[in-house]
Structures are given as structure tokens and as C-alpha cells.
Short mmCIF file of C-alpha atoms in Angstrom, two decimals:
data_model
loop_
_atom_site.label_atom_id
_atom_site.label_comp_id
_atom_site.label_asym_id
_atom_site.label_seq_id
_atom_site.Cartn_x
_atom_site.Cartn_y
_atom_site.Cartn_z
CA MET Q 1 -120.03 -96.08 79.17
CA SER Q 2 -122.50 -97.36 81.47
CA SER Q 3 -125.35 -96.31 79.28
CA GLN Q 4 -123.60 -97.72 76.45
CA LEU Q 5 -123.15 -100.97 77.74
CA LEU Q 6 -126.88 -100.90 78.97
CA ARG Q 7 -128.22 -100.43 75.37
CA LEU Q 8 -125.37 -103.13 74.08
CA GLY Q 9 -127.11 -105.65 76.57
CA LEU Q 10 -130.52 -105.01 74.97
CA GLN Q 11 -129.25 -106.00 71.40
CA LEU Q 12 -126.78 -108.89 72.28
CA ARG Q 13 -127.10 -112.34 73.82
CA PRO Q 14 -125.52 -112.84 77.19
CA ALA Q 15 -122.45 -114.75 75.58
CA SER Q 16 -122.03 -111.93 72.97
CA LEU Q 17 -122.56 -109.45 75.81
CA VAL Q 18 -119.69 -110.77 78.03
CA SER Q 19 -117.40 -111.08 74.76
CA SER Q 20 -118.20 -107.36 73.92
CA LEU Q 21 -117.39 -106.36 77.70
CA TRP Q 22 -114.29 -108.19 77.45
CA THR Q 23 -113.10 -106.47 74.39
CA THR Q 24 -114.04 -103.20 75.79
CA TRP Q 25 -112.03 -103.75 79.03
CA SER Q 26 -108.97 -105.07 77.18
CA ARG Q 27 -109.15 -101.95 74.83
CA TYR Q 28 -109.32 -99.67 78.04
CA HIS Q 29 -106.66 -101.28 79.80
CA SER Q 30 -104.43 -101.51 76.85
CA ALA Q 31 -104.79 -97.79 76.29
CA GLN Q 32 -103.99 -97.20 80.07
CA SER Q 33 -100.99 -99.28 80.14
CA LYS Q 34 -99.61 -97.63 76.97
CA ALA Q 35 -100.23 -94.10 78.73
CA HIS Q 36 -98.55 -95.50 81.90
CA GLU Q 37 -95.69 -96.37 79.77
CA LYS Q 38 -95.42 -93.15 78.15
CA VAL Q 39 -95.35 -91.31 81.39
CA VAL Q 40 -92.44 -93.60 82.86
CA ALA Q 41 -90.66 -92.90 79.95
CA ALA Q 42 -91.05 -89.21 80.30
CA PHE Q 43 -90.01 -89.60 84.13
CA ARG Q 44 -86.75 -91.52 82.96
CA SER Q 45 -85.91 -88.93 80.24
CA VAL Q 46 -85.61 -86.27 83.27
CA CYS Q 47 -83.82 -88.65 86.14
CA GLY Q 48 -82.33 -91.57 84.08
CA ASN Q 49 -83.43 -95.29 84.19
CA ASP Q 50 -82.07 -95.64 87.89
CA GLY Q 51 -84.04 -92.69 88.95
CA VAL Q 52 -87.62 -94.36 88.49
CA SER Q 53 -88.81 -97.45 89.69
CA VAL Q 54 -92.18 -99.39 89.28
CA SER Q 55 -91.09 -102.26 91.19
CA LEU Q 56 -93.62 -103.41 93.66
CA GLU Q 57 -91.37 -103.68 96.47
CA VAL Q 58 -89.94 -100.31 96.17
CA ARG Q 59 -93.62 -99.07 95.78
CA LYS Q 60 -94.42 -100.43 99.02
CA GLN Q 61 -91.55 -99.09 100.79
CA HIS Q 62 -92.76 -95.62 99.89
CA GLY Q 63 -96.19 -96.30 100.72
CA ARG Q 64 -96.25 -95.96 104.40
CA ASP Q 65 -94.58 -94.50 107.30
CA GLU Q 66 -94.03 -95.71 110.83
CA SER Q 67 -97.63 -95.23 111.85
CA MET Q 68 -100.45 -97.90 112.24
CA HIS Q 69 -101.91 -96.83 108.92
CA ARG Q 70 -102.19 -99.30 106.15
CA CYS Q 71 -99.69 -99.16 102.96
CA TRP Q 72 -100.98 -97.04 100.11
CA PRO Q 73 -98.15 -97.97 97.41
CA PRO Q 74 -97.69 -95.29 94.62
CA ASP Q 75 -97.87 -96.13 91.10
CA VAL Q 76 -94.47 -94.82 90.49
CA VAL Q 77 -91.43 -93.79 92.64
CA VAL Q 78 -88.73 -91.18 91.01
CA PHE Q 79 -85.53 -90.33 92.64
CA PRO Q 80 -84.83 -86.65 91.64
CA ARG Q 81 -81.43 -85.42 92.16
CA CYS Q 82 -81.71 -81.60 91.97
CA VAL Q 83 -84.60 -78.98 92.05
CA GLU Q 84 -84.78 -78.65 88.40
CA GLU Q 85 -85.49 -82.18 88.11
CA VAL Q 86 -88.12 -81.98 90.83
CA SER Q 87 -89.72 -79.09 88.80
CA ALA Q 88 -89.60 -80.94 85.72
CA LEU Q 89 -91.18 -84.24 87.15
CA ALA Q 90 -94.05 -82.01 88.77
CA LYS Q 91 -94.85 -80.33 85.23
CA ILE Q 92 -95.13 -83.82 83.64
CA CYS Q 93 -97.52 -84.95 86.68
CA HIS Q 94 -99.23 -81.64 86.34
CA HIS Q 95 -99.82 -82.32 82.58
CA HIS Q 96 -101.14 -85.77 83.25
CA ARG Q 97 -103.09 -84.77 86.23
CA LEU Q 98 -100.84 -87.52 88.66
CA PRO Q 99 -101.15 -87.15 92.43
CA ILE Q 100 -97.73 -85.92 93.88
CA ILE Q 101 -96.38 -87.49 97.44
CA PRO Q 102 -93.33 -86.13 98.86
CA TYR Q 103 -90.93 -88.74 100.31
CA GLY Q 104 -88.28 -88.18 102.89
CA THR Q 105 -87.36 -90.93 105.15
CA GLY Q 106 -90.41 -92.28 106.17
CA THR Q 107 -90.44 -91.61 109.80
CA GLY Q 108 -93.68 -89.77 110.25
CA LEU Q 109 -96.46 -90.83 112.34
CA GLU Q 110 -99.54 -90.10 110.61
CA GLY Q 111 -99.88 -91.82 107.38
CA GLY Q 112 -98.54 -88.70 105.65
CA VAL Q 113 -97.06 -90.84 102.60
CA GLY Q 114 -99.55 -93.10 101.89
CA ALA Q 115 -100.60 -92.77 98.08
CA VAL Q 116 -104.31 -92.94 98.91
CA LYS Q 117 -105.14 -91.93 95.19
CA GLY Q 118 -102.26 -93.22 93.80
CA GLY Q 119 -99.68 -91.20 91.78
CA VAL Q 120 -96.11 -90.64 91.83
CA CYS Q 121 -93.79 -90.68 95.02
CA PHE Q 122 -90.90 -88.10 94.91
CA SER Q 123 -88.38 -89.89 96.87
CA LEU Q 124 -85.90 -87.01 97.95
CA ARG Q 125 -83.24 -89.07 99.17
CA LYS Q 126 -80.49 -88.11 96.51
CA MET Q 127 -80.96 -84.50 97.34
CA ASP Q 128 -78.64 -84.77 100.26
CA GLN Q 129 -76.16 -81.96 100.14
CA VAL Q 130 -75.45 -79.30 103.11
CA LEU Q 131 -75.35 -76.15 100.47
CA ASP Q 132 -74.32 -73.01 102.58
CA LEU Q 133 -73.10 -72.86 105.98
CA HIS Q 134 -72.72 -69.16 107.51
CA GLY Q 135 -71.31 -69.74 110.89
CA GLU Q 136 -71.13 -65.99 111.81
CA ASP Q 137 -74.69 -65.65 111.13
CA PHE Q 138 -75.94 -69.10 112.76
CA ASP Q 139 -77.58 -70.32 109.68
CA VAL Q 140 -77.45 -73.24 107.29
CA THR Q 141 -79.40 -74.26 103.92
CA VAL Q 142 -79.91 -77.82 103.24
CA GLU Q 143 -81.42 -80.25 100.60
CA PRO Q 144 -84.40 -82.19 101.46
CA GLY Q 145 -82.33 -85.58 101.91
CA VAL Q 146 -80.38 -84.14 104.43
CA THR Q 147 -81.34 -85.70 108.09
CA ARG Q 148 -80.71 -84.46 111.46
CA LYS Q 149 -77.83 -86.46 112.54
CA MET Q 150 -76.06 -85.92 108.99
CA LEU Q 151 -76.21 -82.00 109.64
CA ASN Q 152 -74.89 -82.24 113.39
CA SER Q 153 -72.13 -84.45 112.03
CA TYR Q 154 -71.43 -81.92 109.07
CA LEU Q 155 -71.40 -79.15 111.86
CA ARG Q 156 -69.31 -81.15 114.69
CA ASP Q 157 -66.25 -79.02 114.29
CA THR Q 158 -67.79 -75.54 113.95
CA GLY Q 159 -69.07 -75.38 117.63
CA LEU Q 160 -72.79 -75.03 116.23
CA TRP Q 161 -75.69 -77.60 116.14
CA PHE Q 162 -79.43 -77.97 115.09
CA PRO Q 163 -81.05 -78.94 118.15
CA VAL Q 164 -84.62 -79.79 117.02
CA ASP Q 165 -84.80 -83.44 117.91
CA PRO Q 166 -88.02 -85.52 117.25
CA GLY Q 167 -86.28 -88.61 118.06
CA ALA Q 168 -86.13 -90.41 114.84
CA ASP Q 169 -83.38 -89.46 112.30
CA ALA Q 170 -85.89 -87.58 109.99
CA SER Q 171 -85.29 -85.43 107.14
CA LEU Q 172 -84.90 -81.76 107.75
CA CYS Q 173 -87.37 -80.99 105.18
CA GLY Q 174 -89.62 -83.56 106.25
CA MET Q 175 -89.46 -82.33 109.84
CA ALA Q 176 -90.16 -78.68 108.47
CA ALA Q 177 -93.36 -80.29 106.32
CA THR Q 178 -94.76 -81.88 109.42
CA SER Q 179 -93.88 -78.87 112.09
CA ALA Q 180 -91.89 -81.52 114.18
CA SER Q 181 -90.14 -80.61 117.19
CA GLY Q 182 -89.25 -82.95 120.30
CA THR Q 183 -88.08 -82.70 123.94
CA ASN Q 184 -85.61 -79.78 122.78
CA ALA Q 185 -88.61 -77.50 122.15
CA VAL Q 186 -88.81 -76.32 125.70
CA ARG Q 187 -85.62 -74.23 125.14
CA TYR Q 188 -85.17 -74.17 121.42
CA GLY Q 189 -88.67 -74.10 119.94
CA THR Q 190 -90.21 -76.06 117.07
CA MET Q 191 -89.57 -76.44 113.44
CA ARG Q 192 -91.73 -73.42 113.14
CA ASP Q 193 -89.43 -71.42 114.93
CA ASN Q 194 -86.26 -72.39 113.30
CA VAL Q 195 -87.02 -72.47 109.53
CA LEU Q 196 -85.95 -68.83 107.76
CA ASN Q 197 -86.64 -69.78 104.29
CA LEU Q 198 -87.67 -72.50 102.00
CA GLU Q 199 -87.63 -73.35 98.26
CA VAL Q 200 -90.69 -75.10 97.22
CA VAL Q 201 -91.60 -76.50 93.90
CA LEU Q 202 -95.24 -76.27 93.46
CA ALA Q 203 -97.76 -78.43 91.73
CA ASP Q 204 -97.25 -77.19 88.33
CA GLY Q 205 -93.62 -77.06 88.56
CA THR Q 206 -93.04 -73.52 89.38
CA ILE Q 207 -90.16 -72.91 92.15
CA ILE Q 208 -90.32 -70.14 94.71
CA ASN Q 209 -88.59 -69.19 97.69
CA THR Q 210 -90.94 -68.11 100.59
CA ALA Q 211 -88.40 -65.31 101.81
CA GLY Q 212 -87.02 -64.49 98.67
CA LYS Q 213 -83.93 -66.38 96.84
CA ARG Q 214 -80.99 -66.55 99.04
CA ARG Q 215 -82.61 -64.55 101.75
CA ARG Q 216 -81.96 -65.69 105.09
CA PRO Q 217 -83.03 -62.92 107.81
CA ARG Q 218 -83.27 -63.62 111.51
CA LYS Q 219 -86.70 -61.80 111.38
CA THR Q 220 -88.84 -60.17 108.51
CA ALA Q 221 -91.94 -57.92 108.06
CA ALA Q 222 -91.93 -58.33 104.52
CA GLY Q 223 -95.61 -59.29 103.53
CA TYR Q 224 -97.33 -62.64 104.60
CA ASN Q 225 -95.24 -65.33 106.23
CA LEU Q 226 -95.22 -67.87 103.40
CA THR Q 227 -92.59 -69.54 105.16
CA ASN Q 228 -94.37 -70.77 108.07
CA LEU Q 229 -97.50 -71.35 105.73
CA PHE Q 230 -95.44 -74.33 104.41
CA VAL Q 231 -93.96 -75.36 107.56
CA GLY Q 232 -96.61 -78.33 108.72
CA SER Q 233 -98.37 -78.19 105.42
CA GLU Q 234 -97.24 -81.85 104.88
CA GLY Q 235 -96.70 -81.89 101.18
CA THR Q 236 -100.18 -80.67 100.30
CA LEU Q 237 -98.98 -77.27 98.90
CA GLY Q 238 -95.69 -77.79 97.36
CA ILE Q 239 -92.39 -79.90 97.72
CA LEU Q 240 -89.91 -78.45 100.04
CA THR Q 241 -86.45 -78.72 98.12
CA LYS Q 242 -84.28 -76.59 100.58
CA ALA Q 243 -84.40 -75.22 103.98
CA THR Q 244 -82.52 -72.38 105.60
CA LEU Q 245 -82.28 -73.23 109.21
CA ARG Q 246 -81.42 -71.59 112.23
CA LEU Q 247 -78.47 -72.71 114.15
CA TYR Q 248 -77.22 -72.51 117.86
CA GLY Q 249 -74.10 -72.74 119.71
CA ILE Q 250 -73.25 -76.25 121.67
CA PRO Q 251 -73.60 -75.51 125.44
CA GLU Q 252 -70.40 -75.70 127.10
CA GLY Q 253 -72.05 -77.95 129.66
CA VAL Q 254 -75.12 -80.01 130.14
CA VAL Q 255 -76.22 -81.45 133.58
CA SER Q 256 -78.98 -84.07 133.84
CA ALA Q 257 -81.09 -84.78 136.83
CA VAL Q 258 -83.75 -87.52 137.91
CA CYS Q 259 -86.47 -86.46 140.23
CA SER Q 260 -89.34 -88.28 141.79
CA PHE Q 261 -92.74 -86.68 142.85
CA PRO Q 262 -95.35 -87.66 145.07
CA SER Q 263 -97.79 -87.31 142.19
CA VAL Q 264 -98.40 -85.97 138.49
CA GLN Q 265 -99.73 -82.80 139.87
CA GLU Q 266 -96.70 -82.50 142.05
CA ALA Q 267 -94.38 -82.89 139.07
CA VAL Q 268 -96.44 -80.46 136.77
CA ASN Q 269 -96.14 -77.62 139.64
CA SER Q 270 -92.42 -78.32 139.45
CA THR Q 271 -92.07 -77.85 136.17
CA VAL Q 272 -93.87 -74.59 136.00
CA GLN Q 273 -92.01 -73.24 138.79
CA VAL Q 274 -88.83 -74.20 136.90
CA LEU Q 275 -89.51 -72.31 133.94
CA GLN Q 276 -91.23 -69.26 135.89
CA ALA Q 277 -87.67 -68.80 137.54
CA GLY Q 278 -86.14 -68.68 134.10
CA ILE Q 279 -83.54 -71.73 134.47
CA PRO Q 280 -82.24 -72.74 130.95
CA ILE Q 281 -83.82 -75.70 130.53
CA ALA Q 282 -83.60 -77.92 127.36
CA ARG Q 283 -86.06 -80.73 128.05
CA ILE Q 284 -88.24 -81.91 130.99
CA ALA Q 285 -88.92 -86.85 128.12
CA PRO Q 286 -89.38 -88.96 129.59
CA ILE Q 287 -92.78 -90.79 130.51
CA ALA Q 288 -95.62 -88.55 130.01
CA GLY Q 289 -94.02 -86.19 127.31
CA HIS Q 290 -92.09 -83.28 127.10
CA VAL Q 291 -94.31 -81.51 130.00
CA GLY Q 292 -92.13 -78.31 129.59
CA ASP Q 293 -93.93 -77.43 126.23
CA GLY Q 294 -97.11 -79.04 127.04
CA ASN Q 295 -96.50 -82.03 125.07
CA PHE Q 296 -97.92 -85.38 126.05
CA HIS Q 297 -97.09 -88.65 124.35
CA CYS Q 298 -98.31 -92.05 124.68
CA LEU Q 299 -96.38 -94.96 123.37
CA ILE Q 300 -99.13 -97.77 122.38
CA VAL Q 301 -97.89 -101.54 121.63
CA LEU Q 302 -100.44 -103.26 119.50
CA ASN Q 303 -100.81 -106.14 117.19
CA ALA Q 304 -101.48 -104.71 113.47
CA ASP Q 305 -102.77 -107.97 112.46
CA ASP Q 306 -105.60 -107.73 114.84
CA PRO Q 307 -108.52 -105.55 113.38
CA ASP Q 308 -110.16 -105.62 116.83
CA GLU Q 309 -107.09 -104.20 118.49
CA VAL Q 310 -106.54 -101.90 115.90
CA GLN Q 311 -110.07 -100.65 116.23
CA ARG Q 312 -109.71 -100.25 120.15
CA VAL Q 313 -106.62 -98.17 119.58
CA GLN Q 314 -107.89 -95.93 116.91
CA GLU Q 315 -110.94 -95.17 119.17
CA PHE Q 316 -108.49 -94.35 122.21
CA THR Q 317 -106.58 -92.18 120.19
CA HIS Q 318 -109.65 -89.91 119.27
CA ARG Q 319 -110.55 -90.07 122.75
CA LEU Q 320 -107.31 -88.84 123.90
CA GLY Q 321 -107.42 -86.30 121.16
CA ARG Q 322 -110.64 -84.91 121.88
CA ARG Q 323 -109.63 -84.78 125.50
CA ALA Q 324 -106.86 -82.28 124.68
CA LEU Q 325 -109.03 -80.00 122.73
CA SER Q 326 -111.49 -80.21 125.72
CA VAL Q 327 -108.81 -78.15 127.74
CA ASP Q 328 -108.05 -75.69 125.00
CA GLY Q 329 -105.24 -77.56 123.50
CA THR Q 330 -104.80 -78.99 120.14
CA CYS Q 331 -105.21 -82.48 118.59
CA THR Q 332 -101.74 -82.55 117.40
CA GLY Q 333 -98.78 -81.21 119.08
CA GLU Q 334 -95.83 -82.00 116.63
CA HIS Q 335 -96.39 -85.09 114.38
CA GLY Q 336 -98.99 -83.37 111.97
CA VAL Q 337 -102.44 -84.24 110.76
CA GLY Q 338 -102.00 -86.74 107.81
CA LEU Q 339 -104.66 -89.22 107.69
CA GLY Q 340 -105.31 -89.98 111.39
CA LYS Q 341 -106.64 -86.79 112.62
CA ARG Q 342 -108.55 -85.20 109.93
CA THR Q 343 -111.59 -85.57 111.90
CA LEU Q 344 -110.08 -84.15 114.94
CA LEU Q 345 -108.75 -81.27 113.02
CA ARG Q 346 -112.29 -80.23 111.81
CA GLU Q 347 -113.23 -80.43 115.58
CA GLU Q 348 -110.55 -78.16 116.50
CA LEU Q 349 -110.95 -75.47 114.00
CA CYS Q 350 -114.17 -73.64 113.07
CA PHE Q 351 -115.95 -74.19 109.88
CA MET Q 352 -114.89 -70.73 108.17
CA THR Q 353 -111.10 -71.36 109.35
CA MET Q 354 -111.33 -74.75 107.42
CA GLU Q 355 -112.83 -72.93 104.42
CA VAL Q 356 -109.69 -70.49 104.20
CA MET Q 357 -107.51 -73.41 104.60
CA GLN Q 358 -109.46 -74.83 101.41
CA GLY Q 359 -109.37 -71.77 99.79
CA ILE Q 360 -105.53 -71.51 100.04
CA LYS Q 361 -105.06 -75.09 98.81
CA ALA Q 362 -107.47 -74.56 95.67
CA THR Q 363 -105.06 -71.41 95.06
CA LEU Q 364 -101.69 -73.15 95.01
CA ASP Q 365 -102.95 -76.64 93.85
CA PRO Q 366 -106.23 -76.12 91.85
CA GLU Q 367 -106.23 -79.68 90.82
CA ASN Q 368 -105.66 -81.19 93.97
CA LEU Q 369 -102.56 -83.25 93.11
CA MET Q 370 -100.10 -82.39 96.03
CA ASN Q 371 -100.52 -85.28 98.54
CA PRO Q 372 -104.29 -85.50 98.19
CA GLY Q 373 -106.39 -87.06 100.93
CA LYS Q 374 -104.20 -85.18 103.96
CA ILE Q 375 -105.07 -82.76 106.16
CA LEU Q 376 -108.36 -81.50 104.91
#
């Protein structure tokens, strides 16, 4: 278009050029508006009028999480009610080459739900059913709108519970997508250890089950571990629409103790000795993080409206991440990569490892529609 406008400028007077540019822009804008209306109408044919929103306030609500990253509102928010609707909506997005951003409860901390390239937010809150509970096998299958507290409330009279606790009442599929954990990881592990199977809708609308349909094995050696591939993928490979999770018996008793130490080093030494002794510790929260599983947290209070302060906090978090890498650790223990740690991830992993990740992404999502701009 630029070369056409340049030739046009050589032939017309300035006033005529402005008029011509305005006409061209108006036609382009009109065509874009009609295309947008056509896509929205297609979405509404799938999940009804109340299942689609173009309201600015709704879009803003779904354009950010609880991190310091700015709000990136999507162009449209859809509210599917079942996996079939998710698949149908994804097919429409794939046909029109529209980015897809999955959204659970928005409690993430790395800007993972921001629509940095526009597109369609899939809010999964209406898919909130506990589908299959097998108490004798210690597992349960849930839809993506089910939160941690909802599940444990449902399990209240069974003697079972789901112990992974990231603090916020996050959606369980969102926790799987970010490979969340929490202080209980010392005893019960992270989401990566407790997800047995996932139902996933890929970018083109294809529905797959990572461990086979309705399968819920405690262990498996059946081919590549696709379940763990999608755990921690942060919506960049597909939309998690069901998760089969490992459950545990509720402890008969819990004892808490508050201990003081003369130094941080003595506290760390005590932690090591407790774990080496095999004492069944659930967590070891509260100031420096869950030390028992090697996690370190900083709670930073800042004025988000002060650009200088935001800049200094960003620089601090990068220095902290690099310090973790310098002692053979990782830049992110449980909150994912999202927008905030992409640079650190490249420093943590070698070039060839990043190339393999890019290859997997290109295979499953060749058009780069699934939550673009995150992780890689």
C-alpha cells in the first residue's frame, strides 16, 4: 500500500492526497469492522449472546493478572460451556488467524494472560464441574473453571484432599498451565507431580488426551510424556479443558511449630537435617519462602504509577533471577515465565534447548496463535 500512496502523492495536490488517504483509510476501517462483526457473530452462534463480550471493561478485566505487567485487553472475550464449544471457537480463530489466550482466574504473577497481539480471550469460568471422583484410586477429573478451594470443598466428606496450594484460589487447570506449587510442595510435590492426564484443545480445534481418553494411571511408560509437556506450557501449546489429578488422604493430625535461629544459615542447616531425618514435613512459608523445596520468595510493595520505581523493581527482579542462575538454580520455581522472565529463560537454557522448544511450538501451533509472546 505504501508504494501506491507514494505514486498517488506525485500525481495529486496535497488537499487531494489527504482526501484520497482518508477515503482509503475509511474503506479499510469499514472492511475491518465488518470482518470483526462477522467473527463475533460466528462466536455467538457457538456459545450464545451471553457467551461473547466486546465490552471494554470485560476486556480489561481479562487483559491482566495480579502481576506488575500492564493490561493488554483482548479484542473479544468468549465464555465457552463445554469442550465442544472450546473446539468450535478455536476453529473459528484458526480460520481467521486470531490469537487465542486462555484465562482461568487471573491470579498469575507473570503477565501470562495479557493479549499482547490482540485476539480472543477464552474465559473458562463457566466450565466448573467436578466430573469424576474415584476415591478408591485417589484421583479426580475436573473442568478448567474448578478452583483449588472448590475442589477441596467438594471433597470435604471423603477424607481426601488436593494439597497443592499456591496461596491464591487459582483454577486447577491454570495451576497446571503454570506448573504451580506452593509451600506444601515439600511433602506433596508440585502440579507437575500431581497431574495424571489432560484434555487439551489445540490451536486448530483438535481435541487430544495426553495420556489417552479416560486414562488415569498412577504411572506410565507409554511413549512420550505429553502430560508433562503441557504442564507449564502457559497456554502456548493448547487450552487445558480437563485435568485428572492425584488426591491424598487428609492427615489425622497436624502440628505447627515456630522456631527461631541465630542466623539464616542455621535455619537452612536445620531444614536440611529435618529432611534428611525423613520427618514428614508438609511445609517449612513463611518469610524467605518454602525453604524445604528450595523456593525463595520476595514480596515487593511498589507504586505501579511511578515509572522510576517500576523500572527499579524490574531491574531488581532480574538481578535476583540471575543470582538464582549463578548457583545452579532456575529463574522461576513455580510462577511460570509469561512476559516477565523470557530473557532469563534464554540465559538459563542453552541455544539448542530453546530451538527444541521452538520446534515443539511450531509443530503444535504453526501459526503462533496460542498465547503469542509468552515464554519464547
